[in-house]
Every structure is written in C-alpha cells, then in structure tokens.
Amino acid sequence: MTFFLEPVTPESENWQLPPTMADTAPPIDTAYVFIFWFSVFFFVAITLSSLYFIWKYKRVKGVKSEPTGHFNKLEIFWTVTPTIFIVGLFHVGFTGYIKNATAAEGATEIRIRAKKWTWEAEYPGGQRLPLKYDPAIPSGLHLEKGKPYKMIISSEDVLHSFFIPEFRMKRDAVPGQYSFISFTPTVAGMAHVFCAEYCGTDHSAMLGTVFVEEPAEHKKFLDDLDKPPPGLTPEQWGAKLFIANGCPTCHGPDGTGQINGAKSPGPRLAGLYMKAGGEMMSTGTAVTPDENYIRESILRPNAKTVMGYTTVTMPPFVFKDPQVDALIAYVKSLK
Ligand code: CUA
C-alpha cells in the first residue's frame, strides 16, 4: 500500500494546498490528493447511477415491481472492499505519524515554547527568540534548508497547537509535558506558524514566521545570534560570559587571582593587559600580554603556561570571534 506514498516534487503547485516546504509535506499531500479524487470519483459515480436508476425504474403504468432478494456475494463485496481501503489508509496515516515523531540521526533540536499569546524558540546555543517576526529585533524560526530538525514543544499555561501549514506539521503544546515533531525543510523561503488550538482572547494573533535559509545565509544568522545582546557593550557582555563560563572558579571573582584571600588556581587577570615587564611563563621567558596572548589563552590555554600555575590545567573553551572579542574587552577593563 505504498504506491500513493511516492513523494510529489516540492515544486509542484497544488490549487488546494499551500506550498510544500519540508520533507513531511509530499507524502501527506499525495495521500490527501488521492483521497480527494477517490471521493470525487465515487461521488460522481454514485450520483449519476442513482439518477440513472431513478429514471430507468420509474413507475410505469401496467408494470408491477418485482423485488430482488438477498445477494450475499454482493453484500460481502461491498463490505470487504471499503474495509481493505480503510485499513490501507490507516497504514499510510500511522506510518507517516510515526515517521514525523521520530527525529533523523543528528537532528538539530530547537525548543518551542508556547504561552498566552506568543511562541518562543530556543536555539541549541541557548538563545531565545520570539517567533512573531519583528524586523527591529532578532526574531522568527530560522532553519537551514536540507538539515533535519526536531522541535521539542511545550506550553507554559494552557493548551496550544504548533502548526506550520507549509510543512503539513501540527502538534499540540500541552502544559506539563513535551511533544515532538521532526522534519527537514526542503525549500528556501518563508512559512507561517499558527496556533491551531483555541487558547483565549488573542488566539488568532498567536502567529510566527519560519525562515528556511540557504546554508550560507543560515550560518550568518547563527553568527549574528552570538553578537552582543542589544544594549550591552562588548565589555559588559564579556563580564556575563566570564561568569557564565565559570571563569571566576579559577581566576577569582573579577579575575583578581584571589579566592577567599588565597591564591586562585588560575593566574590573576586584573591588570594583566600590557603589564609592564610582561607575563612570566613557566619556560622562564616573558611574553607581552596583548590581545593575541589573551585570545590564545582562551582558545588554546595550554599553549603557554604562566610560571607558578602549572599544577592546574585550564580546559579549552569554544567561543565565536565576537565572544572572544567581548572577553578580551572585559579582561582589558580589569584593573
Ligand atoms: Cu495558542 Cu491558540
């Protein structure tokens, strides 16, 4: 029963349905189109034959009707045939449901949170964006074309339903539990997010925009996500990153090199930048603690070790360039 599961091409225009923009859409469309034309065929066939029989067997003066009896073979035929059809339809629907609930290997996970009356996406880097598009701020659900995704959907208050018509994907957001949908966007462009479950006054305004982007465009979006949060200077952002990444545990609060009055496991950072005489390394040579030194110490901490700090090894950190710049700005500000 897979003959009508063959995906129709994403480019195909359908006069009844929105564009198809994800791998989940073509099988659903094919099943839908099959059911639609199947129904049209039988609607026309049954109506026409009814009209024909009404005409053919109309009452005629002098002709007496002869009722037909019971015809078992016919009864069985029109009971069994639709049953097989409905079992086949169930199979198509159920396998599709299972497929869309199962994430592909290596799928990128994005959390979708619903609350009265907004959608929010949390990206793998922890950044949260509202899904309702606002050109003034980073917003919308940005996805990369051709990459598998898994949405982890939850609700903070009442029942909502996350619906992207172009992906033919809809899943309830239920308070107190997670629900999932998986798909791979296949066509670049814009799609819609609707709330498909009545959730109160502004249910109809609970909208969002999906941007399916080419890989280069999407990479730019992700890079921009790591730019300073609006309203923060690089130095203020660096201070937040410093704390968020646990740096004070080894370098002391504000990089003082002191924890509770004792020497911290990591060297002092306050006053480090361009320190007179340089920073003495364990090799016995002094280096100039400039931007390059700080950058190297963050990304490849064991390239150079400060004299007297050889017992504890600093783990390497993964940061994007703007984050490294922010951390350097912060370290430079420490006196
Ligand atoms: Cu949320 Cu309707």
Coordinates of C-alpha atoms and ligand atoms in Angstrom, one line a residue:
M1 CA 0.0 0.0 0.0
T2 CA 2.9 2.4 -0.6
F3 CA 2.0 3.3 -4.2
F4 CA 0.5 6.6 -3.2
L5 CA 3.2 7.4 -0.7
E6 CA 5.7 8.4 -3.5
P7 CA 6.5 12.0 -2.7
V8 CA 5.4 14.6 -5.2
T9 CA 8.1 17.1 -6.1
P10 CA 8.3 20.1 -3.8
E11 CA 8.0 22.4 -6.7
S12 CA 4.6 21.1 -7.6
E13 CA 1.8 23.7 -7.3
N14 CA -1.4 22.5 -5.8
W15 CA -4.5 24.5 -6.2
Q16 CA -5.9 23.4 -2.8
L17 CA -2.8 23.4 -0.6
P18 CA -0.1 25.8 0.5
P19 CA 3.4 25.3 -1.0
T20 CA 5.3 22.3 0.2
M21 CA 8.5 23.3 2.1
A22 CA 9.5 20.2 4.1
D23 CA 10.0 16.5 3.5
T24 CA 7.0 15.9 5.7
A25 CA 4.6 17.5 3.2
P26 CA 4.7 15.5 0.0
P27 CA 3.5 12.1 1.4
I28 CA 0.7 13.9 3.2
D29 CA -0.3 15.8 0.0
T30 CA -0.2 12.6 -2.0
A31 CA -2.5 10.9 0.4
Y32 CA -4.7 13.9 0.5
V33 CA -4.9 14.3 -3.3
F34 CA -5.6 10.5 -3.6
I35 CA -8.4 10.6 -1.1
F36 CA -9.8 13.8 -2.7
W37 CA -10.0 12.4 -6.2
F38 CA -11.1 9.0 -4.9
S39 CA -14.0 10.7 -3.2
V40 CA -14.8 12.9 -6.3
F41 CA -14.9 9.8 -8.4
F42 CA -17.3 7.9 -6.2
F43 CA -19.5 11.0 -5.6
V44 CA -19.9 11.4 -9.3
A45 CA -20.3 7.7 -10.0
I46 CA -22.9 7.1 -7.2
T47 CA -24.9 10.3 -8.0
L48 CA -25.0 9.5 -11.8
S49 CA -26.0 5.9 -11.3
S50 CA -28.7 6.9 -8.8
L51 CA -30.1 9.3 -11.3
Y52 CA -30.0 6.6 -14.0
F53 CA -31.8 4.1 -11.8
I54 CA -34.4 6.6 -10.8
W55 CA -35.1 7.2 -14.5
K56 CA -34.8 3.5 -15.5
Y57 CA -37.0 2.1 -12.7
K58 CA -39.6 4.9 -12.6
R59 CA -43.2 3.7 -12.2
V60 CA -44.7 2.7 -15.5
K61 CA -48.5 2.1 -15.9
G62 CA -49.2 -1.6 -16.2
V63 CA -45.7 -2.8 -14.9
K64 CA -45.6 -4.5 -11.5
S65 CA -42.3 -4.3 -9.5
E66 CA -40.5 -7.5 -8.7
P67 CA -38.4 -7.0 -5.5
T68 CA -34.9 -8.6 -5.7
G69 CA -34.0 -10.9 -2.9
H70 CA -30.8 -11.1 -0.8
F71 CA -27.5 -11.3 -2.7
N72 CA -24.7 -12.5 -0.3
K73 CA -21.8 -12.2 -2.7
L74 CA -22.6 -8.5 -3.3
E75 CA -23.1 -7.8 0.4
I76 CA -19.6 -9.3 1.1
F77 CA -18.0 -7.4 -1.8
W78 CA -19.1 -4.0 -0.6
T79 CA -18.3 -4.7 3.0
V80 CA -14.8 -6.1 2.5
T81 CA -13.6 -3.7 -0.3
P82 CA -14.0 -0.5 1.7
T83 CA -12.6 -2.2 4.8
I84 CA -9.3 -3.0 2.9
F85 CA -9.3 0.6 1.7
I86 CA -9.7 2.0 5.2
V87 CA -7.0 -0.3 6.6
G88 CA -4.6 0.9 3.9
L89 CA -5.5 4.5 4.7
F90 CA -4.8 3.9 8.4
H91 CA -1.5 2.4 7.5
V92 CA -0.5 5.4 5.4
G93 CA -1.6 7.8 8.2
F94 CA 0.0 5.8 11.0
T95 CA 3.4 5.3 9.3
G96 CA 3.5 9.0 8.5
Y97 CA 2.7 9.9 12.1
I98 CA 5.5 7.7 13.4
K99 CA 8.0 9.0 10.9
N100 CA 7.3 12.6 11.8
A101 CA 7.5 11.8 15.5
T102 CA 11.0 10.2 15.1
A103 CA 13.9 12.5 14.6
A104 CA 16.5 11.8 12.0
E105 CA 20.1 11.0 13.1
G106 CA 21.9 14.2 14.1
A107 CA 18.8 16.3 14.0
T108 CA 19.2 19.8 15.4
E109 CA 16.9 20.3 18.4
I110 CA 15.0 23.5 18.9
R111 CA 12.7 24.1 21.8
I112 CA 9.4 25.7 21.0
R113 CA 7.6 27.3 24.0
A114 CA 4.0 28.5 23.9
K115 CA 2.4 30.9 26.3
K116 CA -0.6 33.2 26.0
W117 CA -0.1 34.5 23.3
T118 CA 3.4 34.1 21.9
W119 CA 5.7 31.5 20.6
E120 CA 9.3 31.4 21.6
A121 CA 12.2 29.3 20.1
E122 CA 15.3 28.3 22.0
Y123 CA 18.2 27.6 19.7
P124 CA 20.9 25.0 20.6
G125 CA 23.2 27.8 21.7
G126 CA 20.7 28.8 24.4
Q127 CA 19.5 31.9 22.5
R128 CA 15.8 32.6 22.7
L129 CA 13.9 34.4 20.0
P130 CA 10.2 35.3 19.7
L131 CA 8.6 33.6 16.7
K132 CA 6.5 36.6 15.7
Y133 CA 8.6 38.4 13.2
D134 CA 9.8 41.9 14.1
P135 CA 12.4 43.4 11.8
A136 CA 13.7 45.5 14.7
I137 CA 14.9 42.5 16.8
P138 CA 16.2 39.0 16.1
S139 CA 13.0 37.0 15.7
G140 CA 11.4 34.2 13.8
L141 CA 12.1 30.5 13.5
H142 CA 15.3 30.2 11.3
L143 CA 16.0 26.9 9.8
E144 CA 18.6 25.6 7.4
K145 CA 17.5 24.1 4.1
G146 CA 18.3 20.4 3.9
K147 CA 19.1 19.9 7.6
P148 CA 17.0 17.6 9.9
Y149 CA 15.3 19.3 12.8
K150 CA 13.5 18.1 15.9
M151 CA 11.1 20.5 17.7
I152 CA 10.6 20.0 21.4
I153 CA 7.3 21.7 22.1
S154 CA 5.9 22.7 25.4
S155 CA 3.4 25.1 26.9
E156 CA 3.7 27.3 30.0
D157 CA 0.0 27.8 30.5
V158 CA -2.9 26.3 28.5
L159 CA -3.2 24.0 25.5
H160 CA -1.9 25.5 22.3
S161 CA -1.1 23.8 19.0
F162 CA 2.1 24.4 16.9
F163 CA 1.1 24.5 13.2
I164 CA 3.3 25.1 10.2
P165 CA 1.0 24.6 7.2
E166 CA 3.8 24.6 4.6
F167 CA 5.4 21.6 6.4
R168 CA 1.9 20.0 7.0
M169 CA 3.0 19.7 10.6
K170 CA 0.8 20.3 13.6
R171 CA 1.4 19.2 17.2
D172 CA -0.3 20.2 20.5
A173 CA 1.7 22.1 23.1
V174 CA 0.5 20.6 26.3
P175 CA 1.2 22.1 29.7
G176 CA 3.4 19.8 31.8
Q177 CA 4.8 17.6 29.0
Y178 CA 6.8 17.7 25.8
S179 CA 5.7 16.8 22.4
F180 CA 7.8 16.4 19.3
I181 CA 7.8 16.9 15.6
S182 CA 10.7 16.2 13.2
F183 CA 11.2 17.3 9.6
T184 CA 13.8 18.5 7.1
P185 CA 13.0 21.8 5.3
T186 CA 13.5 21.3 1.6
V187 CA 12.6 24.6 0.0
A188 CA 14.1 28.0 1.0
G189 CA 11.6 30.8 1.7
M190 CA 9.1 31.9 4.3
A191 CA 6.5 29.8 6.0
H192 CA 3.8 30.5 8.7
V193 CA 3.3 29.5 12.3
F194 CA -0.2 29.4 13.6
C195 CA -1.8 28.4 16.9
A196 CA -4.3 25.7 15.9
E197 CA -6.0 25.3 19.3
Y198 CA -8.3 27.9 20.8
C199 CA -6.4 29.3 23.7
G200 CA -8.2 32.6 24.7
T201 CA -8.6 36.2 23.6
D202 CA -5.6 36.6 21.4
H203 CA -5.5 33.0 20.0
S204 CA -5.8 34.4 16.4
A205 CA -2.8 36.7 16.9
M206 CA -0.6 33.9 18.1
L207 CA 1.5 33.9 14.9
G208 CA 5.0 33.4 13.8
T209 CA 7.3 33.3 10.8
V210 CA 9.6 30.5 9.6
F211 CA 12.6 31.4 7.5
V212 CA 14.1 28.4 5.6
E213 CA 17.5 29.7 4.7
E214 CA 20.3 28.5 2.4
P215 CA 23.3 27.2 4.4
A216 CA 25.4 30.4 4.0
E217 CA 22.5 32.7 5.0
H218 CA 21.7 30.4 8.0
K219 CA 25.3 30.5 9.1
K220 CA 25.2 34.3 9.1
F221 CA 22.0 34.2 11.2
L222 CA 23.7 31.9 13.8
D223 CA 26.8 34.1 13.9
D224 CA 24.7 37.2 14.4
L225 CA 22.9 35.4 17.3
D226 CA 26.2 35.4 19.1
K227 CA 26.7 39.2 18.7
P228 CA 26.3 41.2 21.9
P229 CA 22.7 41.2 23.3
P230 CA 21.2 44.6 22.4
G231 CA 22.0 47.3 24.9
L232 CA 25.3 45.6 26.2
T233 CA 28.8 46.9 25.4
P234 CA 31.3 44.2 24.5
E235 CA 32.9 44.7 27.9
Q236 CA 29.5 44.1 29.7
W237 CA 28.8 41.1 27.5
G238 CA 32.3 39.8 28.3
A239 CA 31.6 40.1 32.0
K240 CA 28.5 38.0 31.6
L241 CA 30.4 35.4 29.5
F242 CA 33.1 35.3 32.2
I243 CA 30.7 34.4 34.9
A244 CA 28.5 32.1 32.7
N245 CA 31.5 30.0 31.8
G246 CA 32.7 29.6 35.3
C247 CA 36.0 31.6 34.9
P248 CA 35.9 33.0 38.4
T249 CA 36.2 29.5 39.8
C250 CA 39.9 29.5 38.8
H251 CA 40.8 33.2 38.2
G252 CA 38.9 34.6 41.2
P253 CA 35.9 37.0 41.1
D254 CA 36.7 39.8 38.6
G255 CA 39.9 38.0 37.7
T256 CA 41.6 39.1 40.9
G257 CA 43.6 35.9 41.2
Q258 CA 42.4 35.5 44.8
I259 CA 39.7 33.3 46.2
N260 CA 38.8 33.9 49.8
G261 CA 42.1 35.5 50.4
A262 CA 44.2 32.7 49.0
K263 CA 45.9 32.4 45.6
S264 CA 43.5 31.1 43.0
P265 CA 44.3 28.0 40.8
G266 CA 44.5 30.2 37.7
P267 CA 46.6 33.4 37.3
R268 CA 45.4 36.9 38.0
L269 CA 43.8 38.6 35.1
A270 CA 43.2 42.1 36.6
G271 CA 45.9 44.4 35.4
L272 CA 47.3 41.7 33.0
Y273 CA 46.7 43.5 29.7
M274 CA 50.1 45.1 28.6
K275 CA 51.5 44.7 32.0
A276 CA 54.9 46.3 32.4
G277 CA 57.7 43.7 32.1
G278 CA 55.3 41.2 30.5
E279 CA 53.9 38.0 32.0
M280 CA 56.5 35.4 33.0
M281 CA 55.9 31.9 31.5
S282 CA 56.9 28.6 33.0
T283 CA 59.6 28.4 30.4
G284 CA 61.3 31.4 32.0
T285 CA 60.6 33.8 29.2
A286 CA 58.2 36.8 29.5
V287 CA 55.5 37.4 26.9
T288 CA 53.7 40.6 26.2
P289 CA 50.1 40.1 27.4
D290 CA 48.4 41.7 24.4
E291 CA 45.1 40.8 22.6
N292 CA 46.8 37.8 20.8
Y293 CA 48.1 36.4 24.1
I294 CA 44.6 36.6 25.8
R295 CA 42.9 35.1 22.7
E296 CA 45.3 32.2 22.6
S297 CA 45.0 31.7 26.4
I298 CA 41.2 31.4 26.0
L299 CA 41.1 29.1 22.9
R300 CA 44.3 27.1 23.5
P301 CA 45.0 27.6 27.1
N302 CA 47.9 25.2 27.3
A303 CA 50.0 26.7 24.5
K304 CA 51.7 28.9 27.2
T305 CA 51.6 28.4 31.0
V306 CA 52.2 31.2 33.5
M307 CA 55.0 30.5 35.9
G308 CA 53.7 29.1 39.1
Y309 CA 50.4 27.9 37.6
T310 CA 51.5 24.5 36.2
T311 CA 49.5 22.3 38.6
V312 CA 46.0 23.0 37.2
T313 CA 45.3 22.7 33.5
M314 CA 42.8 25.0 32.0
P315 CA 40.2 23.3 29.8
P316 CA 40.0 24.8 26.2
F317 CA 36.8 26.8 25.5
V318 CA 34.9 27.1 22.3
F319 CA 33.9 30.7 21.5
K320 CA 32.9 32.5 18.4
D321 CA 35.0 35.5 17.5
P322 CA 32.6 38.2 18.8
Q323 CA 32.5 36.3 22.1
V324 CA 36.3 36.2 22.3
D325 CA 36.4 39.9 21.5
A326 CA 34.0 40.6 24.3
L327 CA 36.0 38.5 26.8
I328 CA 39.2 40.4 25.8
A329 CA 37.4 43.7 26.2
Y330 CA 36.4 42.6 29.7
V331 CA 39.9 41.4 30.7
K332 CA 41.4 44.7 29.4
S333 CA 38.9 46.5 31.7
L334 CA 40.1 44.7 34.8
K335 CA 42.5 46.8 36.9
Ligands
CUA1 CU1 -2.3 29.5 21.5 CU2 -4.4 29.3 20.3

